[in-house]
mmCIF file of C-alpha atoms in Angstrom:
data_model
loop_
_atom_site.group_PDB
_atom_site.id
_atom_site.type_symbol
_atom_site.label_atom_id
_atom_site.label_comp_id
_atom_site.label_asym_id
_atom_site.label_seq_id
_atom_site.Cartn_x
_atom_site.Cartn_y
_atom_site.Cartn_z
ATOM 1 C CA MET A 221 0.137 -0.526 0.305
ATOM 2 C CA THR A 222 1.136 3.392 -1.074
ATOM 3 C CA GLU A 223 1.066 5.558 2.343
ATOM 4 C CA VAL A 224 -0.097 9.315 1.437
ATOM 5 C CA THR A 225 0.374 12.056 4.202
ATOM 6 C CA GLY A 226 -0.038 15.822 4.229
ATOM 7 C CA GLN A 227 -1.446 17.955 0.824
ATOM 8 C CA ASP A 228 -0.685 16.693 -2.859
ATOM 9 C CA GLN A 229 1.686 18.427 -4.731
ATOM 10 C CA ARG A 230 -1.061 19.671 -7.132
ATOM 11 C CA PRO A 231 -3.794 21.135 -4.847
ATOM 12 C CA THR A 232 -7.274 18.902 -5.928
ATOM 13 C CA GLY A 233 -10.664 20.523 -5.726
ATOM 14 C CA LEU A 234 -13.916 18.870 -4.973
ATOM 15 C CA VAL A 235 -17.193 20.670 -6.364
ATOM 16 C CA LEU A 236 -20.440 19.540 -5.438
ATOM 17 C CA THR A 237 -23.349 21.174 -7.181
ATOM 18 C CA GLY A 238 -26.732 21.593 -5.543
ATOM 19 C CA GLY A 239 -30.489 19.658 -5.741
ATOM 20 C CA GLY A 240 -31.350 18.425 -2.872
ATOM 21 C CA ALA A 241 -32.281 15.120 -3.012
ATOM 22 C CA ARG A 242 -30.506 14.537 -6.030
ATOM 23 C CA ALA A 243 -27.150 15.146 -3.925
ATOM 24 C CA ALA A 244 -27.502 11.646 -2.644
ATOM 25 C CA TYR A 245 -25.986 10.604 -6.375
ATOM 26 C CA GLN A 246 -22.995 12.350 -4.692
ATOM 27 C CA VAL A 247 -22.647 9.528 -1.735
ATOM 28 C CA GLY A 248 -22.406 6.973 -4.544
ATOM 29 C CA VAL A 249 -19.816 8.517 -6.952
ATOM 30 C CA LEU A 250 -17.432 10.222 -3.121
ATOM 31 C CA ARG A 251 -18.497 5.998 -1.697
ATOM 32 C CA ALA A 252 -16.948 4.649 -5.702
ATOM 33 C CA ILE A 253 -14.097 6.725 -5.503
ATOM 34 C CA ALA A 254 -12.846 6.014 -2.033
ATOM 35 C CA ARG A 255 -13.143 2.088 -2.887
ATOM 36 C CA ILE A 256 -10.858 2.570 -6.445
ATOM 37 C CA ARG A 257 -8.908 5.187 -4.664
ATOM 38 C CA LYS A 258 -8.242 2.251 -2.153
ATOM 39 C CA SER A 259 -7.678 -0.833 -5.014
ATOM 40 C CA ALA A 260 -5.162 1.246 -6.427
ATOM 41 C CA GLY A 261 -3.285 0.971 -3.249
ATOM 42 C CA VAL A 262 -3.206 4.065 -2.102
ATOM 43 C CA ARG A 263 -4.356 4.782 1.882
ATOM 44 C CA GLY A 264 -4.401 7.846 3.989
ATOM 45 C CA GLY A 265 -4.503 11.184 3.200
ATOM 46 C CA ASN A 266 -7.291 13.711 1.954
ATOM 47 C CA PRO A 267 -7.804 13.665 -1.694
ATOM 48 C CA PHE A 268 -9.385 16.649 -1.492
ATOM 49 C CA PRO A 269 -7.471 19.717 -0.131
ATOM 50 C CA ILE A 270 -10.395 22.025 -1.355
ATOM 51 C CA ILE A 271 -13.909 21.271 -1.089
ATOM 52 C CA VAL A 272 -16.684 23.574 -2.354
ATOM 53 C CA GLY A 273 -20.600 23.213 -2.008
ATOM 54 C CA THR A 274 -23.447 24.539 -3.582
ATOM 55 C CA SER A 275 -27.363 23.917 -2.063
ATOM 56 C CA ALA A 276 -27.422 20.334 -0.535
ATOM 57 C CA GLY A 277 -23.471 19.565 -1.915
ATOM 58 C CA ALA A 278 -22.387 22.574 0.429
ATOM 59 C CA VAL A 279 -24.139 19.751 3.191
ATOM 60 C CA ASN A 280 -22.239 17.079 1.609
ATOM 61 C CA ALA A 281 -19.165 19.056 1.007
ATOM 62 C CA SER A 282 -19.288 20.472 4.867
ATOM 63 C CA TRP A 283 -19.667 16.681 6.123
ATOM 64 C CA LEU A 284 -16.313 15.699 4.435
ATOM 65 C CA ALA A 285 -14.215 19.191 5.474
ATOM 66 C CA SER A 286 -15.159 18.480 8.892
ATOM 67 C CA ARG A 287 -14.141 14.667 8.756
ATOM 68 C CA CYS A 288 -11.197 15.079 5.808
ATOM 69 C CA ASP A 289 -8.650 13.660 8.244
ATOM 70 C CA ASN A 290 -10.314 10.316 7.610
ATOM 71 C CA PHE A 291 -11.969 10.236 4.193
ATOM 72 C CA ASP A 292 -12.661 6.490 4.149
ATOM 73 C CA ARG A 293 -14.320 7.136 7.307
ATOM 74 C CA ALA A 294 -16.144 10.362 6.399
ATOM 75 C CA VAL A 295 -18.022 8.765 2.926
ATOM 76 C CA GLY A 296 -18.444 5.757 5.114
ATOM 77 C CA GLN A 297 -20.444 7.961 7.413
ATOM 78 C CA LEU A 298 -22.328 10.178 5.040
ATOM 79 C CA HIS A 299 -23.095 6.738 3.081
ATOM 80 C CA GLU A 300 -25.065 5.546 6.202
ATOM 81 C CA ILE A 301 -26.908 9.303 6.522
ATOM 82 C CA TRP A 302 -27.562 9.496 3.066
ATOM 83 C CA ARG A 303 -28.827 5.363 3.240
ATOM 84 C CA TYR A 304 -31.944 5.725 6.027
ATOM 85 C CA ILE A 305 -32.362 9.183 5.292
ATOM 86 C CA ASN A 306 -36.254 10.350 5.200
ATOM 87 C CA ALA A 307 -38.224 13.537 4.230
ATOM 88 C CA GLU A 308 -38.239 14.381 8.010
ATOM 89 C CA ARG A 309 -35.403 14.452 8.852
ATOM 90 C CA VAL A 310 -34.770 17.417 6.299
ATOM 91 C CA TYR A 311 -38.178 19.141 7.026
ATOM 92 C CA ARG A 312 -41.250 18.934 8.567
ATOM 93 C CA SER A 313 -43.382 16.462 6.671
ATOM 94 C CA ASP A 314 -45.999 15.812 8.817
ATOM 95 C CA ALA A 315 -50.362 17.117 8.374
ATOM 96 C CA ILE A 316 -49.368 20.214 11.096
ATOM 97 C CA GLY A 317 -46.325 20.849 9.877
ATOM 98 C CA VAL A 318 -47.014 20.847 6.234
ATOM 99 C CA ALA A 319 -50.459 22.895 6.779
ATOM 100 C CA ARG A 320 -48.344 25.383 8.568
ATOM 101 C CA SER A 321 -46.156 26.205 6.211
ATOM 102 C CA GLY A 322 -47.104 24.616 2.428
ATOM 103 C CA ALA A 323 -51.353 25.399 3.073
ATOM 104 C CA ARG A 324 -50.857 29.014 4.542
ATOM 105 C CA TRP A 325 -47.947 29.524 1.497
ATOM 106 C CA LEU A 326 -50.660 28.218 -1.325
ATOM 107 C CA ALA A 327 -53.390 30.157 0.361
ATOM 108 C CA MET A 328 -51.147 33.206 0.460
ATOM 109 C CA LEU A 329 -50.869 32.517 -3.463
ATOM 110 C CA THR A 330 -55.028 32.283 -4.226
ATOM 111 C CA VAL A 331 -56.759 34.180 -1.038
ATOM 112 C CA GLY A 332 -53.853 36.092 0.504
ATOM 113 C CA TRP A 333 -54.548 39.387 -0.575
ATOM 114 C CA ALA A 334 -58.296 39.151 1.124
ATOM 115 C CA MET A 335 -56.277 37.732 4.473
ATOM 116 C CA ALA A 336 -52.830 39.299 4.902
ATOM 117 C CA LYS A 337 -54.014 41.554 7.351
ATOM 118 C CA TRP A 338 -54.635 39.335 9.605
ATOM 119 C CA TRP A 339 -51.917 37.764 9.195
ATOM 120 C CA ARG A 340 -49.837 38.209 12.243
ATOM 121 C CA ALA A 341 -46.981 36.118 10.570
ATOM 122 C CA LYS A 342 -46.273 35.640 7.207
ATOM 123 C CA PRO A 343 -45.225 31.845 5.140
ATOM 124 C CA ARG A 344 -42.269 32.231 4.134
ATOM 125 C CA SER A 345 -41.700 29.096 2.001
ATOM 126 C CA LEU A 346 -43.458 25.561 0.957
ATOM 127 C CA LEU A 347 -41.555 23.734 3.697
ATOM 128 C CA ASP A 348 -40.123 23.844 7.143
ATOM 129 C CA ASN A 349 -37.087 22.406 7.272
ATOM 130 C CA SER A 350 -35.690 22.917 10.885
ATOM 131 C CA PRO A 351 -35.369 19.255 10.997
ATOM 132 C CA LEU A 352 -32.716 20.095 8.658
ATOM 133 C CA GLU A 353 -30.685 22.639 11.209
ATOM 134 C CA ARG A 354 -31.346 19.971 13.965
ATOM 135 C CA LEU A 355 -29.229 17.616 12.034
ATOM 136 C CA LEU A 356 -26.462 19.764 10.723
ATOM 137 C CA LYS A 357 -26.195 20.877 14.186
ATOM 138 C CA ARG A 358 -26.065 17.404 15.643
ATOM 139 C CA TYR A 359 -23.847 15.586 12.838
ATOM 140 C CA VAL A 360 -21.920 18.348 11.545
ATOM 141 C CA PRO A 361 -18.311 19.440 13.606
ATOM 142 C CA LEU A 362 -17.584 22.010 11.755
ATOM 143 C CA GLU A 363 -15.759 24.092 14.859
ATOM 144 C CA ARG A 364 -13.523 21.005 14.123
ATOM 145 C CA ILE A 365 -12.476 22.556 10.432
ATOM 146 C CA PRO A 366 -9.225 25.290 11.532
ATOM 147 C CA ARG A 367 -7.448 22.414 13.879
ATOM 148 C CA LEU A 368 -7.607 20.590 10.542
ATOM 149 C CA MET A 369 -5.872 23.373 8.190
ATOM 150 C CA GLN A 370 -3.747 23.494 10.914
ATOM 151 C CA ASP A 371 -2.471 20.158 10.947
ATOM 152 C CA GLY A 372 -2.250 20.632 7.073
ATOM 153 C CA HIS A 373 -5.674 17.873 6.204
ATOM 154 C CA LEU A 374 -7.636 20.762 4.682
ATOM 155 C CA ARG A 375 -6.353 24.242 2.672
ATOM 156 C CA ALA A 376 -10.081 25.446 2.316
ATOM 157 C CA PHE A 377 -13.914 25.074 2.501
ATOM 158 C CA ALA A 378 -16.329 27.038 1.235
ATOM 159 C CA VAL A 379 -19.959 27.577 -0.101
ATOM 160 C CA GLY A 380 -22.151 29.577 -1.763
ATOM 161 C CA ALA A 381 -25.361 31.656 -1.440
ATOM 162 C CA SER A 382 -27.190 33.622 -2.840
ATOM 163 C CA SER A 383 -28.571 37.321 -1.311
ATOM 164 C CA TYR A 384 -32.042 38.482 -1.933
ATOM 165 C CA THR A 385 -31.447 41.835 -0.469
ATOM 166 C CA SER A 386 -28.146 42.339 -2.388
ATOM 167 C CA GLY A 387 -28.735 40.148 -5.838
ATOM 168 C CA LEU A 388 -25.168 38.950 -5.199
ATOM 169 C CA HIS A 389 -23.953 35.893 -5.661
ATOM 170 C CA VAL A 390 -21.512 35.188 -2.272
ATOM 171 C CA THR A 391 -18.782 32.363 -1.781
ATOM 172 C CA PHE A 392 -17.968 31.978 2.201
ATOM 173 C CA PHE A 393 -14.685 30.162 2.110
ATOM 174 C CA GLN A 394 -11.860 29.079 5.333
ATOM 175 C CA GLY A 395 -9.193 28.946 4.421
ATOM 176 C CA GLY A 396 -5.073 30.562 5.055
ATOM 177 C CA ASP A 397 -3.907 33.759 4.628
ATOM 178 C CA ASP A 398 -2.386 32.868 1.272
ATOM 179 C CA ILE A 399 -6.093 32.994 -0.349
ATOM 180 C CA GLN A 400 -7.164 36.849 -1.424
ATOM 181 C CA PRO A 401 -10.755 37.006 -1.283
ATOM 182 C CA TRP A 402 -12.176 37.745 -5.259
ATOM 183 C CA THR A 403 -14.565 39.926 -6.336
ATOM 184 C CA ARG A 404 -16.046 39.306 -10.785
ATOM 185 C CA MET A 405 -19.465 40.228 -12.038
ATOM 186 C CA GLN A 406 -22.057 40.240 -9.711
ATOM 187 C CA ARG A 407 -20.075 37.476 -7.420
ATOM 188 C CA ILE A 408 -18.746 38.441 -4.057
ATOM 189 C CA SER A 409 -16.466 36.648 -1.613
ATOM 190 C CA GLN A 410 -16.191 36.943 1.879
ATOM 191 C CA ARG A 411 -13.681 35.322 4.218
ATOM 192 C CA THR A 412 -15.736 34.187 7.425
ATOM 193 C CA THR A 413 -15.976 31.396 10.145
ATOM 194 C CA ILE A 414 -18.549 28.979 7.900
ATOM 195 C CA THR A 415 -21.470 27.992 10.277
ATOM 196 C CA VAL A 416 -24.727 25.688 10.106
ATOM 197 C CA THR A 417 -26.584 29.227 9.576
ATOM 198 C CA HIS A 418 -24.390 29.789 6.119
ATOM 199 C CA LEU A 419 -24.897 25.636 5.312
ATOM 200 C CA LEU A 420 -29.069 26.875 5.501
ATOM 201 C CA ALA A 421 -28.759 29.310 3.717
ATOM 202 C CA SER A 422 -26.673 27.790 1.086
ATOM 203 C CA SER A 423 -29.265 24.828 0.530
ATOM 204 C CA ALA A 424 -32.723 26.748 0.900
ATOM 205 C CA ILE A 425 -34.172 25.791 -2.015
ATOM 206 C CA PRO A 426 -36.253 28.544 -3.579
ATOM 207 C CA PHE A 427 -39.815 28.622 -2.165
ATOM 208 C CA ALA A 428 -39.329 25.307 -0.970
ATOM 209 C CA PHE A 429 -37.143 26.603 2.265
ATOM 210 C CA PRO A 430 -37.227 29.661 3.867
ATOM 211 C CA ALA A 431 -33.936 32.505 3.695
ATOM 212 C CA ALA A 432 -31.408 32.706 6.119
ATOM 213 C CA GLN A 433 -29.840 35.644 7.401
ATOM 214 C CA VAL A 434 -26.043 35.836 7.339
ATOM 215 C CA GLU A 435 -23.747 38.976 7.506
ATOM 216 C CA VAL A 436 -22.272 39.641 4.289
ATOM 217 C CA ASP A 437 -19.730 42.839 4.758
ATOM 218 C CA GLY A 438 -20.725 43.829 8.125
ATOM 219 C CA ARG A 439 -24.160 43.550 7.519
ATOM 220 C CA LEU A 440 -27.190 40.940 8.256
ATOM 221 C CA GLU A 441 -28.153 40.322 4.020
ATOM 222 C CA TRP A 442 -30.876 37.519 3.241
ATOM 223 C CA LEU A 443 -29.713 34.706 1.436
ATOM 224 C CA GLY A 444 -30.504 31.809 -0.330
ATOM 225 C CA ASP A 445 -29.989 28.702 -1.942
ATOM 226 C CA GLY A 446 -26.106 29.402 -3.472
ATOM 227 C CA SER A 447 -27.115 27.486 -7.215
ATOM 228 C CA MET A 448 -28.877 31.067 -8.080
ATOM 229 C CA ARG A 449 -27.056 33.443 -10.131
ATOM 230 C CA GLN A 450 -23.481 31.229 -9.575
ATOM 231 C CA THR A 451 -22.433 31.240 -13.077
ATOM 232 C CA ALA A 452 -19.391 29.997 -12.900
ATOM 233 C CA PRO A 453 -19.438 27.099 -10.369
ATOM 234 C CA ILE A 454 -15.820 26.094 -10.861
ATOM 235 C CA SER A 455 -14.664 28.924 -10.266
ATOM 236 C CA PRO A 456 -14.452 29.048 -6.569
ATOM 237 C CA ALA A 457 -12.301 26.027 -6.385
ATOM 238 C CA VAL A 458 -9.985 27.394 -9.021
ATOM 239 C CA HIS A 459 -9.805 31.038 -6.900
ATOM 240 C CA LEU A 460 -8.899 28.918 -3.613
ATOM 241 C CA GLY A 461 -5.847 26.897 -5.524
ATOM 242 C CA ALA A 462 -7.124 24.230 -7.510
ATOM 243 C CA GLN A 463 -4.618 22.849 -10.025
ATOM 244 C CA ARG A 464 -7.563 19.982 -10.920
ATOM 245 C CA VAL A 465 -10.536 20.198 -9.686
ATOM 246 C CA LEU A 466 -13.504 16.611 -9.760
ATOM 247 C CA VAL A 467 -17.097 18.213 -9.965
ATOM 248 C CA ILE A 468 -20.227 16.165 -9.342
ATOM 249 C CA GLY A 469 -23.212 16.788 -10.622
ATOM 250 C CA ALA A 470 -27.311 16.952 -10.168
ATOM 251 C CA GLY A 471 -28.415 15.318 -13.907
ATOM 252 C CA ARG A 472 -27.563 14.943 -16.983
ATOM 253 C CA MET A 473 -24.797 16.772 -18.706
ATOM 254 C CA VAL A 474 -26.218 15.302 -22.448
ATOM 255 C CA GLU A 475 -29.326 14.238 -23.005
ATOM 256 C CA PRO A 476 -29.356 11.381 -25.011
ATOM 257 C CA PRO A 477 -30.059 11.134 -28.806
ATOM 258 C CA GLY A 478 -33.572 10.062 -29.994
ATOM 259 C CA HIS A 479 -37.049 10.844 -29.918
ATOM 260 C CA ARG A 480 -38.321 12.046 -26.264
ATOM 261 C CA SER A 481 -42.355 11.779 -25.717
ATOM 262 C CA VAL A 482 -44.014 14.943 -25.424
ATOM 263 C CA SER A 483 -46.795 16.172 -24.048
ATOM 264 C CA THR A 484 -49.149 18.988 -25.491
ATOM 265 C CA GLU A 485 -51.302 19.496 -22.847
ATOM 266 C CA TYR A 486 -50.926 22.821 -20.831
ATOM 267 C CA PRO A 487 -47.624 22.759 -18.684
ATOM 268 C CA SER A 488 -48.927 22.633 -14.665
ATOM 269 C CA LEU A 489 -47.855 24.209 -11.616
ATOM 270 C CA ALA A 490 -44.913 21.980 -10.866
ATOM 271 C CA GLN A 491 -43.557 21.525 -13.942
ATOM 272 C CA VAL A 492 -42.723 25.015 -14.872
ATOM 273 C CA ALA A 493 -41.686 24.946 -11.472
ATOM 274 C CA GLY A 494 -38.760 21.579 -12.638
ATOM 275 C CA HIS A 495 -38.104 23.262 -15.371
ATOM 276 C CA ALA A 496 -36.612 26.404 -13.377
ATOM 277 C CA MET A 497 -35.229 24.216 -10.883
ATOM 278 C CA SER A 498 -33.256 22.526 -13.407
ATOM 279 C CA SER A 499 -32.447 25.886 -15.295
ATOM 280 C CA ILE A 500 -30.829 26.732 -11.437
ATOM 281 C CA PHE A 501 -29.292 23.718 -10.977
ATOM 282 C CA LEU A 502 -27.862 22.493 -13.720
ATOM 283 C CA ASP A 503 -27.376 24.914 -16.176
ATOM 284 C CA ALA A 504 -24.552 27.016 -15.019
ATOM 285 C CA LEU A 505 -22.870 23.923 -14.369
ATOM 286 C CA GLY A 506 -22.524 23.166 -18.174
ATOM 287 C CA VAL A 507 -22.178 26.468 -19.234
ATOM 288 C CA ASP A 508 -18.743 26.647 -17.023
ATOM 289 C CA VAL A 509 -17.443 23.196 -17.907
ATOM 290 C CA GLU A 510 -17.496 24.328 -21.806
ATOM 291 C CA ARG A 511 -16.087 27.540 -20.791
ATOM 292 C CA ALA A 512 -13.409 25.631 -18.838
ATOM 293 C CA GLN A 513 -12.488 23.192 -21.633
ATOM 294 C CA ARG A 514 -12.522 26.429 -24.402
ATOM 295 C CA ILE A 515 -9.817 27.958 -21.876
ATOM 296 C CA ASN A 516 -7.301 25.428 -21.390
ATOM 297 C CA GLN A 517 -7.686 24.485 -25.244
ATOM 298 C CA THR A 518 -6.391 27.941 -26.401
ATOM 299 C CA LEU A 519 -3.874 28.004 -23.324
ATOM 300 C CA SER A 520 -2.973 24.704 -25.246
ATOM 301 C CA LEU A 521 -1.974 26.681 -28.402
ATOM 302 C CA LEU A 522 0.051 28.977 -26.604
ATOM 303 C CA ALA A 523 3.752 29.380 -26.997
ATOM 304 C CA PRO A 524 5.208 28.720 -22.996
ATOM 305 C CA ASP A 525 6.467 32.300 -22.829
ATOM 306 C CA VAL A 526 3.005 33.443 -24.317
ATOM 307 C CA ARG A 527 1.227 31.384 -22.234
ATOM 308 C CA ALA A 528 3.153 32.610 -18.958
ATOM 309 C CA ARG A 529 2.274 35.977 -19.231
ATOM 310 C CA THR A 530 -1.548 35.308 -18.814
ATOM 311 C CA PRO A 531 -3.721 34.921 -15.464
ATOM 312 C CA LEU A 532 -5.330 31.992 -17.136
ATOM 313 C CA ARG A 533 -3.910 28.571 -16.385
ATOM 314 C CA PRO A 534 -5.215 25.105 -17.267
ATOM 315 C CA ILE A 535 -7.243 23.348 -15.063
ATOM 316 C CA ASP A 536 -7.344 19.785 -14.771
ATOM 317 C CA LEU A 537 -11.322 18.764 -14.934
ATOM 318 C CA LEU A 538 -13.158 15.728 -14.352
ATOM 319 C CA VAL A 539 -16.806 15.854 -14.409
ATOM 320 C CA ILE A 540 -19.037 12.459 -13.551
ATOM 321 C CA ALA A 541 -22.543 13.227 -13.789
ATOM 322 C CA PRO A 542 -25.605 11.039 -13.668
ATOM 323 C CA SER A 543 -26.622 9.028 -16.415
ATOM 324 C CA GLU A 544 -30.001 8.778 -15.971
ATOM 325 C CA ARG A 545 -32.319 11.229 -16.148
ATOM 326 C CA LEU A 546 -33.427 11.596 -12.057
ATOM 327 C CA ASP A 547 -36.960 12.905 -13.244
ATOM 328 C CA ASP A 548 -37.878 9.438 -14.181
ATOM 329 C CA ILE A 549 -36.360 7.381 -11.471
ATOM 330 C CA ALA A 550 -38.128 10.264 -9.234
ATOM 331 C CA ALA A 551 -41.636 9.604 -11.240
ATOM 332 C CA LYS A 552 -41.380 5.846 -9.750
ATOM 333 C CA HIS A 553 -40.621 6.771 -6.458
ATOM 334 C CA LEU A 554 -43.596 9.512 -5.459
ATOM 335 C CA ARG A 555 -45.792 7.014 -3.481
ATOM 336 C CA SER A 556 -43.056 7.007 -0.907
ATOM 337 C CA LEU A 557 -43.355 10.849 -0.218
ATOM 338 C CA PRO A 558 -45.233 10.984 3.327
ATOM 339 C CA ARG A 559 -48.835 11.610 2.493
ATOM 340 C CA PRO A 560 -49.386 15.539 3.614
ATOM 341 C CA VAL A 561 -46.599 16.341 1.189
ATOM 342 C CA ARG A 562 -47.722 13.902 -1.505
ATOM 343 C CA THR A 563 -50.965 15.760 -1.143
ATOM 344 C CA LEU A 564 -49.338 19.533 -1.049
ATOM 345 C CA LEU A 565 -47.656 18.853 -4.255
ATOM 346 C CA LYS A 566 -50.562 17.093 -5.638
ATOM 347 C CA ALA A 567 -52.340 20.589 -5.852
ATOM 348 C CA ILE A 568 -49.655 22.228 -7.536
ATOM 349 C CA GLY A 569 -49.244 19.199 -10.438
ATOM 350 C CA VAL A 570 -47.192 16.086 -9.200
ATOM 351 C CA THR A 571 -48.941 13.014 -9.857
ATOM 352 C CA LYS A 572 -47.610 9.372 -9.867
ATOM 353 C CA GLY A 573 -45.533 8.202 -13.091
ATOM 354 C CA ASP A 574 -45.940 11.618 -14.838
ATOM 355 C CA ALA A 575 -42.219 13.113 -14.925
ATOM 356 C CA ARG A 576 -43.688 16.292 -16.285
ATOM 357 C CA GLY A 577 -44.467 17.176 -12.753
ATOM 358 C CA ALA A 578 -42.012 14.377 -11.125
ATOM 359 C CA ALA A 579 -39.026 16.733 -11.975
ATOM 360 C CA LEU A 580 -40.365 19.206 -9.278
ATOM 361 C CA ALA A 581 -40.608 16.153 -5.954
ATOM 362 C CA SER A 582 -36.752 14.648 -7.127
ATOM 363 C CA TYR A 583 -35.793 17.378 -5.187
ATOM 364 C CA LEU A 584 -37.735 17.111 -2.585
ATOM 365 C CA LEU A 585 -37.740 12.893 -2.352
ATOM 366 C CA PHE A 586 -35.576 12.584 0.667
ATOM 367 C CA GLU A 587 -36.457 8.598 1.089
ATOM 368 C CA PRO A 588 -34.936 5.296 0.866
ATOM 369 C CA PRO A 589 -36.200 4.391 -2.436
ATOM 370 C CA TYR A 590 -34.914 7.215 -4.325
ATOM 371 C CA THR A 591 -31.847 7.444 -2.194
ATOM 372 C CA ASN A 592 -30.441 4.795 -2.392
ATOM 373 C CA GLU A 593 -31.172 3.993 -6.435
ATOM 374 C CA LEU A 594 -29.390 6.918 -6.782
ATOM 375 C CA ILE A 595 -26.587 6.146 -4.746
ATOM 376 C CA ALA A 596 -26.300 2.853 -6.718
ATOM 377 C CA LEU A 597 -26.280 5.284 -9.969
ATOM 378 C CA GLY A 598 -23.325 7.625 -8.539
ATOM 379 C CA GLU A 599 -21.568 4.268 -8.002
ATOM 380 C CA LYS A 600 -22.267 2.519 -11.186
ATOM 381 C CA ASP A 601 -21.325 5.421 -13.226
ATOM 382 C CA THR A 602 -18.203 5.753 -11.361
ATOM 383 C CA PHE A 603 -16.673 2.296 -12.023
ATOM 384 C CA ALA A 604 -17.605 3.103 -15.212
ATOM 385 C CA ARG A 605 -15.423 5.613 -15.805
ATOM 386 C CA ARG A 606 -12.763 4.028 -13.249
ATOM 387 C CA ASP A 607 -9.636 4.909 -15.605
ATOM 388 C CA ASP A 608 -10.562 8.446 -15.878
ATOM 389 C CA VAL A 609 -10.059 8.993 -12.194
ATOM 390 C CA LEU A 610 -6.978 6.924 -11.343
ATOM 391 C CA ARG A 611 -5.907 9.026 -14.429
ATOM 392 C CA PHE A 612 -7.208 12.376 -12.932
ATOM 393 C CA PHE A 613 -5.759 11.819 -9.534
ATOM 394 C CA GLY A 614 -2.416 10.094 -10.691
ATOM 395 C CA TRP A 615 -3.217 7.121 -9.087
ATOM 396 C CA PRO A 616 -1.701 3.421 -9.978
ATOM 397 C CA VAL A 617 -3.657 1.047 -12.691
ATOM 398 C CA THR A 618 -4.303 -2.064 -11.233
ATOM 399 C CA ARG A 619 -7.153 -4.221 -11.933
ATOM 400 C CA PRO A 620 -8.882 -4.323 -8.980
ATOM 401 C CA ALA A 621 -11.036 -8.123 -7.365
ATOM 402 C CA LYS A 622 -14.143 -7.524 -8.753
ATOM 403 C CA GLN A 623 -15.822 -7.907 -5.584
ATOM 404 C CA THR A 624 -14.137 -4.825 -4.290
ATOM 405 C CA GLU A 625 -15.464 -2.666 -6.978
ATOM 406 C CA GLU A 626 -17.826 -4.259 -9.415
ATOM 407 C CA THR A 627 -19.973 -5.085 -6.473
ATOM 408 C CA PRO A 628 -20.643 -2.503 -3.696
ATOM 409 C CA ALA A 629 -21.746 -3.240 -0.548
#
């Protein structure tokens, strides 16, 4: 076995994108990477000294960052959480909880104008995610991160959120003094100590979960899901010093060729919402990957002396994304949702077996039948790209015993 300690000479960044319950796919990918790493004879150390997360990816990122002194164990524990997760651990899914948030929210959209003056507290979201706050406080020891950085296990950790107050996307980061904050068009960064409140803000799915109040440049602002207005998901990892970046997506990057059945019916509210969610969570990543690939190609055409004078540098990029449509998988598992949640979603057009409306449900389906299928898909997709993974990390190429990888436990 090859003992690996400290930081890699070429810092590797991990970017975990958003997607609510879709983030279960990331766990499958990470689990497969841990097994590929072990089968290559590599042990010890943290393969990702730079960890960046957005939305639900920020929750997974915080778990890994706060336990990065033992990567394999951290991935195993994260798998156990997602393997048995259910909606009630993320948001109120009982009848009373759904009625207090979702039913009142829908009523506000319809007859709220006539009742607003009698409502002391206006509903802020479709669902109440207070269980998620308790889960994070109990299981994510963010207070360990400074010591892990001091001991050399972690170079930087960052999460992204979008400010409803200012309209800016904000990347909150922890890292060494050599990392300088950056500013780009509609995007800023802020050095801070990341807390559970930052994670709640980053994972506040638009309309579904409430915004969180966080201090930005000395003033309190209301922030929501980090996937909104994040036009360059890979950028924070590069600013934090990554020279190669592994990106784990939450949706297909390329649709397969061929005819796909469509409906001529007017789209339901759920279908429109699902389409909007896809635009928020998926489109920016595809654009940013293409941008990075074009920059790499352009730099490869420049003479070495010219390339040395440009601030741009090539980034070794590996993207692993679902090979199947997660909307279609979600459509098979709608019955797994608690009845009050199904009733609420049915009111806006999410019906059994309908993949069009299931796009919205795919972000809220925190139930084992769905998340375990996504975990298995992440493992399968990553093992199918085993050679790409080994080449990306520079790990020894060996042929593992079949049961080590192809038959995940």
